[in-house]
Structure formats: structure tokens, C-alpha cells
Amino acid sequence: MLAGSAGAAGVPGQGTWETTLQPRDLDGDTITDAFYDTELNITWLRNANANSPMVWADANAWAANLVVGAFSDWRLPTMVDTGAPGCDYSDAGGTDCGYNGQTKTGATLFSEMAHLWYVTLGNKALCPPGDAACSVAQPGWGLTNTGDFQSMQSYYYWSGLEYALGLSGAWTFYTSDGSQSSVDGYFAVYALAVRPGDVPAVPEPGTAALVLMGLGALAVARRRRAD
């Protein structure tokens, strides 16, 4: 398999991640557990290697049973299977399968993982956009930016969508080179959990204490006025 850059980290100015991914502390320990994606209105788990590579059924079960803080409504990323035959393959882009795949147009979100990889993190596919023959590798292709995600792997990640033609397959996104395709469901790969919408920010312990002190002082002042 072809492999792009490994060991990527947050690259300032590449993609939109610095403004569209807002850190969230889900369990109140002052450590960022997730990111709220303001463009997609979903919350990504920060740890992109929270589970060992696993088959598709186990990955779905892992996400469904995941609990972080008070939140248990996790799932695998979604996508839209836009090709009736299954994989509508293209190197040039604009389809559901291959390189430079559809991400988001207007209110239609075609692939959460593709949008994260291409738009939010600003990574580039192996094949240049518009090059149907993929005649030359695109400069700077591969997983060059992982933002503030932890342990994002340069490998396949499951989606929650079964391949339209069945054949024991499910859709995946290959973070190594930006391709989206189906993989046999018995193949063990990674999974990144998401949940719908935002989560309320959990105040740091010091902040919470100040709030309680303020409320207490307000209650005392009101009691004095009542007397």
C-alpha cells in the first residue's frame, strides 16, 4: 500500500481546524476530550486511536457503547453513498469513491471523514483534483496535519455505512492518501467516534468555585435586603 507522511501534528494555517474545532472537556478534569466541529455541528472524540484495529461490527459496537463523561450517544462517522452501483470511483474527485471525494455542498454533507481530512485539516490527496488519470502525485499529499487530535493513524478508518452492494463490506476513509472506498467488514482497521451536536462546556474546578461563591454572596445580599 502507498503511504504518505507519518507522525503529523497540528499545522498552523493549514485547513480550518484552528477556528472550526472548539475544544471540549466532557468529564470535568480540565483535559480536552473532544472537539466541537462548528461547521458540521458534530463533536469528534479527540483520541483517534481510542480503540485497537477491529472489524466493522465490533467498531460499531465500540462506538455505541462508548461513554465519555455523561455522554453515551457516540457513533461512527457517516457518509452518503452516491453511486447506485456501489463505488462511483474517480481520481479527479466529485464522487463518493476514490480521491478528492465529495465533502459538503450547501446543506448536504457527503462525508464527515472526508470533510475532516480535506477541509478541516487541509490535507491533500495523492491524486491532484481534476486529474482523472492521476498522472503524477500531488505535491504535499498525505496526512500532513492532524490538528490537535491524539494519535491519528495513517491508515483506514471505518464509517458507519455498510457498502450498498453488501458483499460483507463497509465504507472506509484512508487517511494515508485521502481515498474513500469499501473494505471487507472482517478487515481490522481503526475508528474515530463522533456524536451529534455540541456539548455544554464543563467549568474548571476553580471557575466553578468562584461561581458558587458569587451565588452565595448574592443570596446573602438578597437576604439582608429582605430583612
Coordinates of N, CA and C in Angstrom, one line a residue:
M1 N 0.8 -1.2 0.0 CA 0.0 0.0 0.0 C 0.9 1.2 0.0
L2 N 0.4 2.3 -0.7 CA 1.1 3.6 -0.6 C 0.9 4.2 0.7
A3 N 1.9 4.9 1.2 CA 1.7 5.6 2.5 C 2.3 7.0 2.4
G4 N 1.6 7.9 2.9 CA 2.0 9.3 2.9 C 2.8 9.6 4.2
S5 N 2.9 10.9 4.5 CA 3.7 11.3 5.7 C 3.1 10.7 7.0
A6 N 4.0 10.4 7.9 CA 3.5 9.8 9.2 C 4.0 10.8 10.3
G7 N 3.4 10.6 11.4 CA 3.8 11.4 12.6 C 3.4 12.9 12.4
A8 N 2.3 13.1 11.8 CA 1.9 14.5 11.6 C 1.4 15.1 12.9
A9 N 1.4 16.5 12.9 CA 1.0 17.2 14.1 C 0.2 18.4 13.6
G10 N -0.3 19.3 14.5 CA -1.0 20.4 14.1 C -0.2 21.4 13.3
V11 N -0.7 21.8 12.1 CA 0.0 22.7 11.2 C -0.8 24.0 11.2
P12 N -0.3 25.1 11.8 CA -1.0 26.3 11.8 C -1.2 26.9 10.4
G13 N -2.4 27.4 10.2 CA -2.7 27.9 8.9 C -3.1 27.0 7.8
Q14 N -3.0 25.7 8.1 CA -3.5 24.6 7.1 C -4.9 24.1 7.5
G15 N -5.8 24.3 6.6 CA -7.2 23.9 6.9 C -7.8 24.9 7.8
T16 N -9.0 24.5 8.3 CA -9.8 25.4 9.2 C -9.8 25.0 10.6
W17 N -9.0 24.0 11.0 CA -9.1 23.4 12.3 C -9.0 24.4 13.5
E18 N -8.1 25.4 13.3 CA -7.9 26.3 14.4 C -9.1 27.2 14.8
T19 N -10.0 27.3 13.8 CA -11.2 28.1 14.1 C -12.5 27.3 14.2
T20 N -12.6 26.2 13.5 CA -13.8 25.4 13.4 C -13.9 24.2 14.4
L21 N -12.7 23.9 15.0 CA -12.7 22.8 16.0 C -12.5 23.4 17.4
Q22 N -13.6 23.4 18.2 CA -13.5 24.0 19.6 C -13.3 22.9 20.6
P23 N -12.3 23.1 21.5 CA -12.1 22.0 22.5 C -13.2 21.9 23.5
R24 N -13.4 20.7 23.9 CA -14.5 20.4 24.9 C -13.9 19.4 25.9
D25 N -14.2 19.8 27.2 CA -13.8 18.9 28.3 C -15.1 18.2 28.7
L26 N -15.3 16.9 28.5 CA -16.5 16.2 28.7 C -16.7 15.7 30.1
D27 N -15.6 15.5 30.8 CA -15.7 14.9 32.2 C -15.2 15.8 33.3
G28 N -14.9 17.0 33.0 CA -14.6 18.0 34.1 C -13.2 17.8 34.7
D29 N -12.3 17.2 34.0 CA -10.9 17.0 34.5 C -9.9 18.1 33.9
T30 N -10.5 19.1 33.2 CA -9.7 20.2 32.6 C -8.9 19.7 31.4
I31 N -9.0 18.5 31.0 CA -8.3 18.0 29.8 C -9.3 17.9 28.6
T32 N -8.9 18.3 27.5 CA -9.7 18.3 26.3 C -10.0 16.8 25.9
D33 N -11.2 16.4 25.8 CA -11.6 15.1 25.4 C -12.1 15.0 24.0
A34 N -12.6 16.2 23.5 CA -13.3 16.2 22.2 C -13.2 17.5 21.6
F35 N -13.7 17.6 20.3 CA -13.7 18.9 19.6 C -15.1 19.1 19.0
Y36 N -15.7 20.2 19.2 CA -17.0 20.5 18.6 C -16.7 21.1 17.2
D37 N -17.2 20.5 16.2 CA -17.0 21.0 14.8 C -18.1 21.9 14.5
T38 N -17.8 23.2 14.5 CA -18.8 24.3 14.3 C -19.4 24.2 12.9
E39 N -18.7 23.7 11.9 CA -19.2 23.6 10.5 C -20.1 22.5 10.3
L40 N -19.8 21.3 10.9 CA -20.7 20.1 10.7 C -21.7 19.9 11.9
N41 N -21.5 20.7 12.9 CA -22.4 20.5 14.1 C -22.4 19.1 14.7
I42 N -21.2 18.6 14.8 CA -20.9 17.3 15.5 C -19.7 17.5 16.4
T43 N -19.6 16.5 17.3 CA -18.5 16.5 18.2 C -17.6 15.3 18.0
W44 N -16.3 15.6 17.7 CA -15.3 14.5 17.4 C -14.6 14.1 18.7
L45 N -14.5 12.8 19.0 CA -13.6 12.3 20.1 C -12.2 12.7 19.7
R46 N -11.5 13.3 20.7 CA -10.1 13.7 20.4 C -9.1 12.6 20.1
N47 N -9.3 11.5 20.8 CA -8.4 10.4 20.7 C -8.8 9.6 19.4
A48 N -8.0 9.7 18.4 CA -8.3 9.0 17.1 C -7.7 7.5 17.1
N49 N -7.2 7.1 18.3 CA -6.7 5.7 18.4 C -7.2 5.2 19.8
A50 N -8.5 5.5 20.1 CA -9.0 5.1 21.4 C -9.3 3.6 21.4
N51 N -9.4 3.0 20.2 CA -9.7 1.6 20.1 C -8.6 0.9 19.2
S52 N -8.3 -0.4 19.5 CA -7.4 -1.1 18.7 C -8.1 -1.4 17.3
P53 N -7.3 -1.6 16.3 CA -8.0 -2.0 15.0 C -9.0 -3.1 15.2
M54 N -10.2 -3.0 14.7 CA -11.2 -4.0 14.8 C -12.1 -4.1 13.6
V55 N -12.8 -5.2 13.5 CA -13.7 -5.5 12.4 C -14.8 -4.5 12.5
W56 N -15.6 -4.3 11.4 CA -16.6 -3.3 11.3 C -17.7 -3.5 12.4
A57 N -18.2 -4.7 12.6 CA -19.3 -4.9 13.6 C -18.8 -4.5 15.0
D58 N -17.6 -4.9 15.3 CA -17.0 -4.5 16.6 C -16.8 -3.0 16.8
A59 N -16.4 -2.4 15.7 CA -16.2 -0.9 15.7 C -17.5 -0.2 16.0
N60 N -18.6 -0.7 15.3 CA -19.9 -0.1 15.6 C -20.3 -0.3 17.0
A61 N -20.1 -1.5 17.5 CA -20.5 -1.8 18.9 C -19.6 -0.9 19.9
W62 N -18.3 -0.7 19.6 CA -17.5 0.1 20.4 C -18.0 1.5 20.5
A63 N -18.3 2.1 19.4 CA -18.8 3.5 19.4 C -20.2 3.6 20.1
A64 N -21.0 2.6 19.9 CA -22.4 2.7 20.5 C -22.3 2.5 22.0
N65 N -21.3 1.8 22.5 CA -21.1 1.6 24.0 C -20.1 2.6 24.6
L66 N -19.6 3.5 23.9 CA -18.6 4.4 24.4 C -19.3 5.4 25.3
V67 N -18.7 5.7 26.5 CA -19.2 6.7 27.4 C -18.0 7.6 27.8
V68 N -18.2 8.9 27.6 CA -17.2 9.8 28.0 C -17.9 10.9 28.8
G69 N -17.5 11.0 30.0 CA -18.3 11.9 30.9 C -19.7 11.4 31.0
A70 N -20.7 12.3 30.7 CA -22.1 12.0 30.8 C -22.6 11.6 29.4
F71 N -21.8 11.5 28.4 CA -22.2 11.3 27.0 C -22.0 9.9 26.5
S72 N -23.1 9.3 26.0 CA -23.1 7.9 25.6 C -23.7 7.8 24.2
D73 N -23.9 8.9 23.5 CA -24.6 8.8 22.2 C -23.6 8.9 21.0
W74 N -22.5 8.1 21.1 CA -21.5 8.1 20.1 C -21.8 7.2 19.0
R75 N -21.2 7.4 17.8 CA -21.4 6.6 16.6 C -20.1 6.7 15.8
L76 N -20.1 5.9 14.7 CA -19.1 6.1 13.7 C -19.4 7.2 12.7
P77 N -18.5 7.8 12.0 CA -18.8 8.9 11.1 C -19.7 8.4 9.9
T78 N -20.5 9.3 9.4 CA -21.4 8.9 8.3 C -20.9 9.5 7.0
M79 N -21.5 9.0 5.9 CA -21.3 9.4 4.6 C -22.5 9.1 3.7
V80 N -22.5 9.6 2.5 CA -23.6 9.4 1.6 C -23.0 8.5 0.4
D81 N -23.6 7.4 0.2 CA -23.3 6.5 -0.9 C -24.0 7.0 -2.1
T82 N -23.3 7.8 -2.9 CA -23.9 8.5 -4.1 C -23.9 7.7 -5.4
G83 N -23.3 6.6 -5.4 CA -23.2 5.8 -6.6 C -24.1 4.5 -6.5
A84 N -25.1 4.4 -7.4 CA -26.0 3.3 -7.3 C -25.3 2.0 -7.4
P85 N -24.2 1.9 -8.3 CA -23.5 0.6 -8.4 C -22.7 0.3 -7.2
G86 N -22.6 1.2 -6.2 CA -21.7 1.0 -5.1 C -20.6 2.0 -5.1
C87 N -19.4 1.7 -5.6 CA -18.3 2.6 -5.6 C -18.3 3.4 -7.0
D88 N -18.6 4.7 -6.9 CA -18.6 5.5 -8.1 C -17.2 6.1 -8.1
Y89 N -16.2 5.4 -8.6 CA -14.8 5.7 -8.4 C -14.3 6.8 -9.3
S90 N -13.5 7.7 -8.8 CA -12.8 8.8 -9.5 C -11.5 9.2 -8.8
D91 N -10.5 9.4 -9.6 CA -9.3 10.0 -9.1 C -9.4 11.5 -9.1
A92 N -10.2 12.1 -10.0 CA -10.3 13.5 -10.2 C -11.1 14.1 -9.1
G93 N -12.1 13.4 -8.5 CA -12.9 13.9 -7.5 C -14.3 14.1 -7.8
G94 N -15.2 14.5 -6.8 CA -16.6 14.8 -7.1 C -17.5 13.6 -7.0
T95 N -17.0 12.4 -6.5 CA -17.8 11.2 -6.3 C -17.7 10.7 -4.9
D96 N -18.3 9.6 -4.6 CA -18.2 9.0 -3.3 C -17.1 8.1 -3.1
C97 N -16.3 7.8 -4.1 CA -15.3 6.7 -4.0 C -14.1 7.2 -4.8
G98 N -12.9 6.9 -4.2 CA -11.7 7.3 -4.8 C -11.1 8.5 -4.1
Y99 N -10.4 9.3 -4.9 CA -9.7 10.5 -4.3 C -10.5 11.8 -4.5
N100 N -10.2 12.8 -3.7 CA -10.8 14.1 -3.8 C -12.4 14.0 -3.8
G101 N -12.9 13.1 -2.9 CA -14.3 12.8 -2.8 C -15.1 14.0 -2.4
Q102 N -16.4 13.9 -2.6 CA -17.3 15.0 -2.1 C -17.3 15.1 -0.6
T103 N -17.3 16.4 -0.2 CA -17.2 16.6 1.3 C -18.5 17.3 1.7
K104 N -18.8 18.5 1.3 CA -20.0 19.2 1.7 C -20.4 20.3 0.7
T105 N -21.6 20.3 0.2 CA -22.1 21.3 -0.7 C -23.4 21.8 -0.1
G106 N -23.4 23.1 0.2 CA -24.6 23.7 0.8 C -24.9 23.0 2.1
A107 N -26.1 22.5 2.2 CA -26.6 21.8 3.4 C -26.3 20.3 3.3
T108 N -25.8 19.8 2.2 CA -25.6 18.4 2.0 C -24.2 18.0 2.5
L109 N -24.1 17.2 3.5 CA -22.8 16.7 3.9 C -22.6 15.3 3.4
F110 N -21.6 15.1 2.5 CA -21.4 13.8 1.8 C -20.6 12.9 2.6
S111 N -19.6 13.4 3.4 CA -18.7 12.5 4.1 C -18.1 13.3 5.3
E112 N -18.4 12.8 6.5 CA -17.8 13.5 7.7 C -16.3 13.3 7.7
M113 N -15.8 12.1 7.4 CA -14.3 11.9 7.5 C -13.6 12.7 6.4
A114 N -14.2 12.7 5.2 CA -13.6 13.4 4.1 C -13.5 14.9 4.4
H115 N -14.6 15.4 4.9 CA -14.6 16.8 5.3 C -13.5 17.1 6.3
L116 N -13.4 16.3 7.3 CA -12.4 16.5 8.4 C -11.0 16.5 7.8
W117 N -10.7 15.5 6.9 CA -9.4 15.3 6.3 C -9.0 16.4 5.3
Y118 N -10.0 16.7 4.4 CA -9.7 17.6 3.3 C -9.8 19.1 3.7
V119 N -11.0 19.4 4.4 CA -11.3 20.8 4.6 C -10.8 21.3 6.0
T120 N -11.2 20.5 7.0 CA -10.8 21.0 8.4 C -9.3 20.9 8.6
L121 N -8.7 19.8 8.2 CA -7.2 19.6 8.4 C -6.4 20.0 7.2
G122 N -7.1 20.3 6.1 CA -6.4 20.8 4.9 C -5.4 19.8 4.2
N123 N -5.6 18.5 4.4 CA -4.7 17.6 3.8 C -4.9 17.4 2.3
K124 N -4.0 16.9 1.5 CA -4.1 16.8 0.1 C -4.1 15.3 -0.3
A125 N -4.9 14.9 -1.3 CA -4.9 13.5 -1.8 C -3.7 13.2 -2.6
L126 N -3.4 11.9 -2.8 CA -2.3 11.5 -3.7 C -2.5 12.0 -5.1
C127 N -3.8 11.9 -5.6 CA -4.1 12.4 -7.0 C -4.5 13.8 -6.9
P128 N -4.0 14.7 -7.9 CA -4.4 16.1 -7.9 C -5.9 16.2 -8.3
P129 N -6.6 17.1 -7.7 CA -8.0 17.3 -8.1 C -8.2 17.6 -9.6
G130 N -9.1 17.0 -10.2 CA -9.3 17.2 -11.7 C -8.5 16.3 -12.6
D131 N -7.5 15.6 -12.0 CA -6.6 14.7 -12.9 C -7.2 13.3 -12.9
A132 N -8.0 13.0 -13.9 CA -8.7 11.7 -14.0 C -7.7 10.6 -14.1
A133 N -6.6 10.8 -14.7 CA -5.6 9.8 -14.9 C -4.6 9.6 -13.7
C134 N -4.7 10.6 -12.8 CA -3.7 10.6 -11.7 C -2.3 10.4 -12.2
S135 N -2.0 11.2 -13.1 CA -0.7 11.1 -13.9 C 0.5 11.4 -13.0
V136 N 0.4 12.2 -12.0 CA 1.5 12.5 -11.1 C 1.0 12.7 -9.7
A137 N 1.8 12.4 -8.7 CA 1.4 12.6 -7.3 C 1.4 14.0 -7.0
Q138 N 0.4 14.5 -6.3 CA 0.2 15.9 -5.9 C 1.3 16.2 -4.8
P139 N 2.0 17.3 -5.0 CA 3.0 17.8 -4.0 C 2.3 18.0 -2.7
G140 N 3.0 17.5 -1.6 CA 2.5 17.6 -0.3 C 1.3 16.7 0.1
W141 N 1.1 15.6 -0.7 CA 0.0 14.8 -0.4 C 0.2 14.0 0.9
G142 N -0.9 13.5 1.5 CA -0.8 12.6 2.6 C -1.3 13.3 3.9
L143 N -1.2 12.5 5.0 CA -1.6 13.0 6.3 C -0.5 13.9 6.9
T144 N -0.5 15.2 6.5 CA 0.5 16.1 6.9 C 0.0 16.9 8.1
N145 N -1.3 16.9 8.4 CA -1.8 17.7 9.5 C -2.9 16.9 10.2
T146 N -2.7 16.8 11.6 CA -3.7 16.1 12.4 C -4.3 17.0 13.4
G147 N -4.1 18.3 13.3 CA -4.6 19.3 14.2 C -4.2 18.9 15.6
D148 N -5.2 19.0 16.6 CA -4.9 18.7 18.0 C -5.5 17.3 18.3
F149 N -5.8 16.5 17.3 CA -6.2 15.1 17.6 C -5.1 14.3 18.2
Q150 N -5.4 13.4 19.0 CA -4.4 12.5 19.5 C -4.3 11.2 18.7
S151 N -3.0 10.8 18.4 CA -2.8 9.5 17.8 C -3.6 9.2 16.6
M152 N -3.8 10.2 15.7 CA -4.4 9.9 14.4 C -3.5 9.0 13.6
Q153 N -4.0 7.9 13.1 CA -3.2 6.9 12.4 C -3.3 7.1 10.9
S154 N -2.2 6.9 10.2 CA -2.2 7.0 8.7 C -2.6 5.6 8.2
Y155 N -3.9 5.4 8.2 CA -4.4 4.1 7.9 C -5.9 4.2 7.6
Y156 N -6.6 3.1 7.5 CA -8.1 3.1 7.2 C -8.8 3.3 8.5
Y157 N -10.0 4.1 8.3 CA -10.9 4.4 9.4 C -12.3 4.0 8.9
W158 N -13.0 3.3 9.8 CA -14.4 2.8 9.4 C -15.4 4.0 9.4
S159 N -16.3 3.9 8.5 CA -17.5 4.7 8.6 C -18.6 3.8 9.2
G160 N -19.8 4.4 9.5 CA -20.9 3.6 10.0 C -21.8 3.1 8.9
L161 N -21.4 3.2 7.6 CA -22.2 2.9 6.5 C -21.8 1.6 5.8
E162 N -22.7 0.7 5.7 CA -22.5 -0.6 5.0 C -22.4 -0.3 3.5
Y163 N -21.6 -1.1 2.8 CA -21.4 -0.9 1.4 C -22.7 -1.3 0.7
A164 N -23.2 -0.5 -0.3 CA -24.5 -0.6 -0.9 C -24.7 -2.0 -1.5
L165 N -23.7 -2.6 -2.0 CA -23.8 -3.9 -2.7 C -23.6 -5.0 -1.7
G166 N -23.5 -4.7 -0.4 CA -23.3 -5.8 0.5 C -21.9 -6.4 0.5
L167 N -21.8 -7.6 0.1 CA -20.6 -8.3 -0.1 C -19.7 -8.2 1.2
S168 N -20.4 -8.1 2.4 CA -19.7 -8.1 3.7 C -18.8 -6.9 3.8
G169 N -19.0 -5.8 3.0 CA -18.2 -4.6 3.1 C -18.8 -3.4 3.7
A170 N -18.0 -2.5 4.1 CA -18.4 -1.2 4.7 C -17.5 -0.1 4.2
W171 N -17.9 1.1 4.2 CA -17.1 2.2 3.7 C -16.0 2.6 4.7
T172 N -14.9 3.0 4.1 CA -13.8 3.4 4.9 C -13.2 4.7 4.3
F173 N -12.4 5.4 5.2 CA -11.6 6.5 4.7 C -10.1 6.2 5.0
Y174 N -9.3 6.3 4.0 CA -7.9 6.0 4.1 C -7.1 7.3 4.4
T175 N -6.7 7.6 5.6 CA -6.1 8.8 6.0 C -4.7 8.9 5.5
S176 N -4.1 7.9 5.0 CA -2.8 7.9 4.4 C -2.7 8.7 3.1
D177 N -3.8 8.6 2.3 CA -3.7 9.2 1.0 C -5.0 9.9 0.6
G178 N -6.0 9.9 1.4 CA -7.2 10.7 1.2 C -8.2 10.0 0.3
S179 N -8.2 8.7 0.2 CA -9.1 7.9 -0.6 C -10.2 7.3 0.2
Q180 N -11.4 7.3 -0.4 CA -12.6 6.7 0.3 C -13.0 5.5 -0.5
S181 N -13.3 4.4 0.1 CA -13.6 3.2 -0.6 C -14.3 2.2 0.4
S182 N -14.7 1.0 -0.2 CA -15.2 0.0 0.7 C -14.1 -1.0 1.0
V183 N -14.3 -1.6 2.2 CA -13.3 -2.6 2.7 C -14.1 -3.8 3.3
D184 N -13.7 -5.0 3.1 CA -14.3 -6.1 3.7 C -14.5 -5.9 5.2
G185 N -15.7 -6.1 5.7 CA -16.0 -5.8 7.1 C -15.3 -6.7 8.1
Y186 N -14.6 -7.7 7.6 CA -13.8 -8.6 8.5 C -12.3 -8.1 8.6
F187 N -12.0 -7.0 7.9 CA -10.7 -6.4 7.9 C -10.6 -5.5 9.2
A188 N -9.6 -5.6 10.0 CA -9.5 -4.9 11.2 C -8.8 -3.5 10.9
V189 N -9.6 -2.4 11.2 CA -9.0 -1.1 11.0 C -9.4 -0.2 12.1
Y190 N -9.1 1.1 12.1 CA -9.4 2.0 13.2 C -10.8 2.6 13.1
A191 N -11.2 3.3 14.1 CA -12.4 4.0 14.1 C -12.3 5.3 15.0
L192 N -13.0 6.3 14.5 CA -13.0 7.6 15.2 C -14.4 7.9 15.6
A193 N -14.7 8.1 16.8 CA -16.1 8.3 17.3 C -16.6 9.7 17.2
V194 N -17.8 9.9 16.8 CA -18.4 11.3 16.8 C -19.8 11.2 17.5
R195 N -20.3 12.3 17.9 CA -21.7 12.4 18.4 C -22.3 13.7 17.9
P196 N -23.7 13.7 17.8 CA -24.4 14.8 17.2 C -24.3 16.1 18.1
G197 N -24.2 17.2 17.4 CA -24.3 18.5 18.1 C -23.1 18.8 19.0
D198 N -23.3 19.8 19.9 CA -22.3 20.3 20.8 C -22.6 19.7 22.2
V199 N -21.6 20.0 23.1 CA -21.8 19.6 24.5 C -21.6 20.9 25.3
P200 N -22.3 21.0 26.4 CA -22.0 22.2 27.3 C -20.6 22.1 27.8
A201 N -20.0 23.3 27.9 CA -18.7 23.3 28.4 C -18.7 23.1 29.9
V202 N -17.8 22.2 30.4 CA -17.7 21.9 31.8 C -16.7 22.9 32.5
P203 N -17.2 23.7 33.4 CA -16.2 24.7 34.0 C -15.1 24.0 34.8
E204 N -13.9 24.7 34.8 CA -12.8 24.2 35.6 C -13.2 24.3 37.0
P205 N -12.6 23.4 37.9 CA -12.9 23.5 39.3 C -12.8 24.9 39.9
G206 N -11.8 25.6 39.6 CA -11.6 27.0 40.2 C -12.7 27.9 39.7
T207 N -13.1 27.8 38.5 CA -14.2 28.6 37.9 C -15.5 28.2 38.6
A208 N -15.7 27.0 38.8 CA -17.0 26.5 39.4 C -17.0 27.0 40.9
A209 N -15.9 27.0 41.6 CA -15.9 27.5 42.9 C -16.2 29.0 43.0
L210 N -15.6 29.8 42.1 CA -15.9 31.2 42.0 C -17.4 31.5 41.8
V211 N -18.0 30.7 40.9 CA -19.4 30.8 40.6 C -20.2 30.5 41.8
L212 N -19.9 29.5 42.6 CA -20.7 29.2 43.8 C -20.5 30.2 44.8
M213 N -19.3 30.8 44.9 CA -19.1 31.9 45.9 C -19.9 33.1 45.5
G214 N -20.0 33.4 44.2 CA -20.7 34.5 43.8 C -22.2 34.3 44.0
L215 N -22.7 33.1 43.8 CA -24.1 32.9 44.1 C -24.4 33.0 45.6
G216 N -23.5 32.5 46.4 CA -23.6 32.6 47.8 C -23.7 34.0 48.3
A217 N -22.8 34.9 47.8 CA -22.8 36.3 48.1 C -24.1 37.0 47.7
L218 N -24.6 36.6 46.5 CA -25.8 37.2 46.0 C -27.0 36.8 46.9
A219 N -27.0 35.6 47.4 CA -28.1 35.1 48.3 C -28.0 35.9 49.6
V220 N -26.8 36.1 50.1 CA -26.7 36.8 51.4 C -27.2 38.3 51.3
A221 N -26.8 38.9 50.1 CA -27.2 40.3 49.9 C -28.7 40.4 49.8
R222 N -29.3 39.4 49.1 CA -30.8 39.5 49.0 C -31.4 39.3 50.3
R223 N -30.9 38.4 51.2 CA -31.4 38.1 52.5 C -31.4 39.4 53.4
R224 N -30.2 40.1 53.3 CA -30.1 41.4 54.0 C -31.1 42.4 53.6
R225 N -31.3 42.5 52.3 CA -32.3 43.5 51.8 C -33.7 43.1 52.3
A226 N -34.0 41.8 52.3 CA -35.3 41.4 52.8 C -35.5 41.7 54.3
D227 N -34.4 41.6 55.1 CA -34.5 41.9 56.5 C -34.7 43.4 56.7

